[in-house]
Amino acid sequence: MTAATPLLFAATGELVTEKSGVLNLGVEGMMLVGAVAGFVVTMATGSAVLGIGAAAAGGAFLALLFAVLTLGLLANQVATGLALTLFGIGLSALIGQSYVGIPLDRLPRLDVPGLSDLPVVGALVFGHDALIYLSLVMVGVVHWFLYRTRKGLILRAVGENHDAAHAIGYPVLTIRLLATLFGGAMCGLGGAYLSLAYTPMWAEDMVAGRGWIALALVVFATWKPGRVLAGAYLFGGVTIAQLHVQGAGFAVPSQFLSMLPYLATILVLVLISRDQVRIRLNAPACIGKTFHPAA
């Protein structure tokens, strides 16, 4: 659950962004800025709540830059997303250069009286910090919003056919801006989990490619929140499995074991890419396409 949580936050946010028709490849950079913002603010104020809020704001800030360039100035979304990742890597290293290696108290685990003490189930289900439960709640909220509300239907309509949505009066650019900001904030929360709970310290490039795995996870899940949850826990399980294999002393090079989550990502993408019909049926039709409202 701990290894899956940052992936779940980032992939859920990116799913909403892509459902609106925006392809933001800057997930890695937004997670890094969220991680350093959360760590620095928590260290300065002593409040994890403020740190988590700062992480969400940091991710949303980078998403706002992306939105200004792609939605306002009509820049190419793929190139801008890649540039955003590089910008986030550099910005996070600059902000966190004086905080490298400083330890921080881990987010407290929630103690549910009577439930946390249950054998096996207690520690497995009720012995985690608040961000893990928040990530699960957000998956449910996103699913409800997308498939049970009128606003979610409008967002999906914008992603499927932005010209038709604009023709009947929906503010396409505003909807895409809000979806992009939400995606950035969720990526920031994923970064905050890494620096405040998973490994409570700051280190440069500590996201270590999880942003790219989250992007692949959205495709793996065919843009469905429930499958994002299953996929995140699958990839999280692979990450933890390679740590246990190393600890068990098997004669396998550690470098190869460290590659397993990324090899699994590549393998899944190759298998999914064989079913082009399924991808076309589930992917938002206008994803990555620039929208310019007629004068």
Coordinates of C-alpha atoms in Angstrom, one line a residue, residues 157-158 161-173 291-295:
A157 CA -17.6 15.4 -23.4
V158 CA -14.9 18.1 -23.6
N161 CA -15.3 16.4 -28.8
H162 CA -14.2 19.8 -27.7
D163 CA -15.7 21.5 -30.8
A164 CA -19.2 20.1 -30.1
A165 CA -18.9 21.0 -26.4
H166 CA -17.9 24.5 -27.3
A167 CA -20.8 24.8 -29.9
I168 CA -23.4 24.1 -27.2
G169 CA -21.9 26.7 -24.9
Y170 CA -19.5 24.9 -22.5
P171 CA -16.3 26.7 -21.6
V172 CA -13.8 24.2 -22.9
L173 CA -10.6 26.1 -21.9
F291 CA -8.4 23.8 -29.0
H292 CA -8.7 27.3 -30.4
P293 CA -12.2 28.7 -30.1
A294 CA -13.5 30.4 -33.2
A295 CA -13.7 34.2 -33.1

